mmCIF file of C-alpha atoms in Angstrom:
data_model
loop_
_atom_site.group_PDB
_atom_site.id
_atom_site.type_symbol
_atom_site.label_atom_id
_atom_site.label_comp_id
_atom_site.label_asym_id
_atom_site.label_seq_id
_atom_site.Cartn_x
_atom_site.Cartn_y
_atom_site.Cartn_z
ATOM 1 C CA UNK A 1 -0.548 -35.705 27.126
ATOM 2 C CA UNK A 2 -4.128 -34.539 27.660
ATOM 3 C CA UNK A 3 -6.280 -35.202 30.714
ATOM 4 C CA UNK A 4 -8.110 -38.003 28.881
ATOM 5 C CA UNK A 5 -4.899 -39.972 28.243
ATOM 6 C CA UNK A 6 -3.175 -42.144 30.799
ATOM 7 C CA UNK A 7 0.199 -43.789 30.751
ATOM 8 C CA UNK A 8 0.128 -47.492 31.615
ATOM 9 C CA UNK A 9 2.498 -48.489 34.399
ATOM 10 C CA UNK A 10 4.508 -51.690 34.763
ATOM 11 C CA UNK A 11 4.939 -52.904 38.312
ATOM 12 C CA UNK A 12 7.993 -55.163 38.313
ATOM 13 C CA UNK A 13 8.861 -57.069 41.468
ATOM 14 C CA UNK A 14 12.009 -59.203 41.450
ATOM 15 C CA UNK A 15 12.966 -61.603 44.231
ATOM 16 C CA UNK A 16 14.291 -65.045 45.151
ATOM 17 C CA UNK A 17 12.389 -67.804 46.859
ATOM 18 C CA UNK A 18 12.894 -68.683 50.499
ATOM 19 C CA UNK A 19 14.769 -71.890 51.293
ATOM 20 C CA UNK A 20 12.581 -74.954 50.877
ATOM 21 C CA UNK A 21 10.028 -73.323 48.555
ATOM 22 C CA UNK A 22 9.785 -75.069 45.190
ATOM 23 C CA UNK A 23 8.811 -73.242 41.999
ATOM 24 C CA UNK A 24 5.597 -75.276 41.765
ATOM 25 C CA UNK A 25 4.671 -74.434 45.355
ATOM 26 C CA UNK A 26 5.358 -70.743 44.764
ATOM 27 C CA UNK A 27 3.172 -70.656 41.658
ATOM 28 C CA UNK A 28 0.314 -72.189 43.674
ATOM 29 C CA UNK A 29 0.816 -69.664 46.485
ATOM 30 C CA UNK A 30 0.835 -66.839 43.903
ATOM 31 C CA UNK A 31 -2.399 -68.047 42.357
ATOM 32 C CA UNK A 32 -4.120 -67.261 45.647
ATOM 33 C CA UNK A 33 -3.707 -63.572 44.754
ATOM 34 C CA UNK A 34 -5.375 -63.904 41.349
ATOM 35 C CA UNK A 35 -8.922 -62.916 42.331
ATOM 36 C CA UNK A 36 -7.668 -59.883 44.245
ATOM 37 C CA UNK A 37 -5.426 -58.645 41.416
ATOM 38 C CA UNK A 38 -8.101 -59.196 38.751
ATOM 39 C CA UNK A 39 -10.621 -57.211 40.805
ATOM 40 C CA UNK A 40 -8.387 -54.141 41.168
ATOM 41 C CA UNK A 41 -9.411 -51.110 39.129
ATOM 42 C CA UNK A 42 -6.920 -50.568 36.333
ATOM 43 C CA UNK A 43 -5.527 -54.106 36.189
ATOM 44 C CA UNK A 44 -4.474 -55.007 32.634
ATOM 45 C CA UNK A 45 -1.962 -57.874 32.628
ATOM 46 C CA UNK A 46 0.173 -60.077 34.872
ATOM 47 C CA UNK A 47 3.060 -62.497 34.266
ATOM 48 C CA UNK A 48 5.228 -64.468 36.711
ATOM 49 C CA UNK A 49 8.599 -65.693 35.465
ATOM 50 C CA UNK A 50 11.854 -67.161 36.753
ATOM 51 C CA UNK A 51 15.333 -66.787 35.262
ATOM 52 C CA UNK A 52 18.136 -69.322 35.091
ATOM 53 C CA UNK A 53 19.777 -67.458 37.997
ATOM 54 C CA UNK A 54 16.822 -68.227 40.283
ATOM 55 C CA UNK A 55 15.541 -64.621 40.345
ATOM 56 C CA UNK A 56 11.791 -64.340 39.877
ATOM 57 C CA UNK A 57 9.841 -61.464 38.322
ATOM 58 C CA UNK A 58 6.201 -60.644 38.956
ATOM 59 C CA UNK A 59 5.283 -58.249 36.154
ATOM 60 C CA UNK A 60 1.899 -56.477 36.392
ATOM 61 C CA UNK A 61 0.620 -53.811 34.022
ATOM 62 C CA UNK A 62 -1.778 -51.203 35.377
ATOM 63 C CA UNK A 63 -3.820 -48.589 33.538
ATOM 64 C CA UNK A 64 -1.988 -45.770 35.320
ATOM 65 C CA UNK A 65 0.221 -44.869 38.265
ATOM 66 C CA UNK A 66 -2.703 -44.275 40.645
ATOM 67 C CA UNK A 67 -4.100 -47.774 40.004
ATOM 68 C CA UNK A 68 -0.654 -49.324 40.566
ATOM 69 C CA UNK A 69 -0.152 -47.458 43.832
ATOM 70 C CA UNK A 70 -3.626 -48.303 45.142
ATOM 71 C CA UNK A 71 -3.108 -52.009 44.444
ATOM 72 C CA UNK A 72 0.395 -51.974 45.966
ATOM 73 C CA UNK A 73 -0.996 -50.406 49.135
ATOM 74 C CA UNK A 74 -3.896 -52.877 49.429
ATOM 75 C CA UNK A 75 -1.922 -56.026 48.503
ATOM 76 C CA UNK A 76 -0.121 -56.618 51.847
ATOM 77 C CA UNK A 77 -3.418 -56.376 53.747
ATOM 78 C CA UNK A 78 -4.970 -59.363 51.926
ATOM 79 C CA UNK A 79 -5.367 -62.796 53.574
ATOM 80 C CA UNK A 80 -2.958 -64.471 51.125
ATOM 81 C CA UNK A 81 -0.167 -61.920 51.592
ATOM 82 C CA UNK A 82 1.484 -63.491 54.653
ATOM 83 C CA UNK A 83 1.972 -66.875 52.952
ATOM 84 C CA UNK A 84 3.258 -65.204 49.799
ATOM 85 C CA UNK A 85 5.780 -63.097 51.701
ATOM 86 C CA UNK A 86 6.963 -66.110 53.737
ATOM 87 C CA UNK A 87 7.730 -67.905 50.466
ATOM 88 C CA UNK A 88 10.110 -65.098 49.401
ATOM 89 C CA UNK A 89 13.658 -64.689 50.722
ATOM 90 C CA UNK A 90 13.668 -61.718 53.112
ATOM 91 C CA UNK A 91 15.649 -58.813 51.733
ATOM 92 C CA UNK A 92 15.598 -60.077 48.142
ATOM 93 C CA UNK A 93 12.626 -58.015 46.958
ATOM 94 C CA UNK A 94 13.102 -55.141 44.518
ATOM 95 C CA UNK A 95 9.883 -53.369 43.459
ATOM 96 C CA UNK A 96 9.762 -50.782 40.673
ATOM 97 C CA UNK A 97 6.986 -48.879 38.929
ATOM 98 C CA UNK A 98 7.828 -47.788 35.391
ATOM 99 C CA UNK A 99 5.857 -45.891 32.752
ATOM 100 C CA UNK A 100 5.261 -48.013 29.668
ATOM 101 C CA UNK A 101 6.446 -45.897 26.771
ATOM 102 C CA UNK A 102 6.109 -48.455 23.965
ATOM 103 C CA UNK A 103 4.856 -51.992 23.586
ATOM 104 C CA UNK A 104 4.487 -54.553 20.832
ATOM 105 C CA UNK A 105 2.155 -57.541 20.693
ATOM 106 C CA UNK A 106 2.304 -60.627 18.494
#
């Protein structure tokens, strides 16, 4: 890889919701982070999903590792972060950053 190439990075956060938080309420709480995420340098894509087992995934694609790390560091300091974290079951969060090696679009 040359200096002009970057490897996109997937930030994948999996978790369960706190007791009493409905999926609809969580989606609304998550939307409060939209302007912040969109404004971050290197933001490319974001998807929020929930599996049949009740585990959620927040999947964000960043231009490179540095952009992902900068956003991850700034995220908890935002005004919406406290409400978002309160809506997630403590101890259920698993956050990974993975290089995207191949992708396919429709």
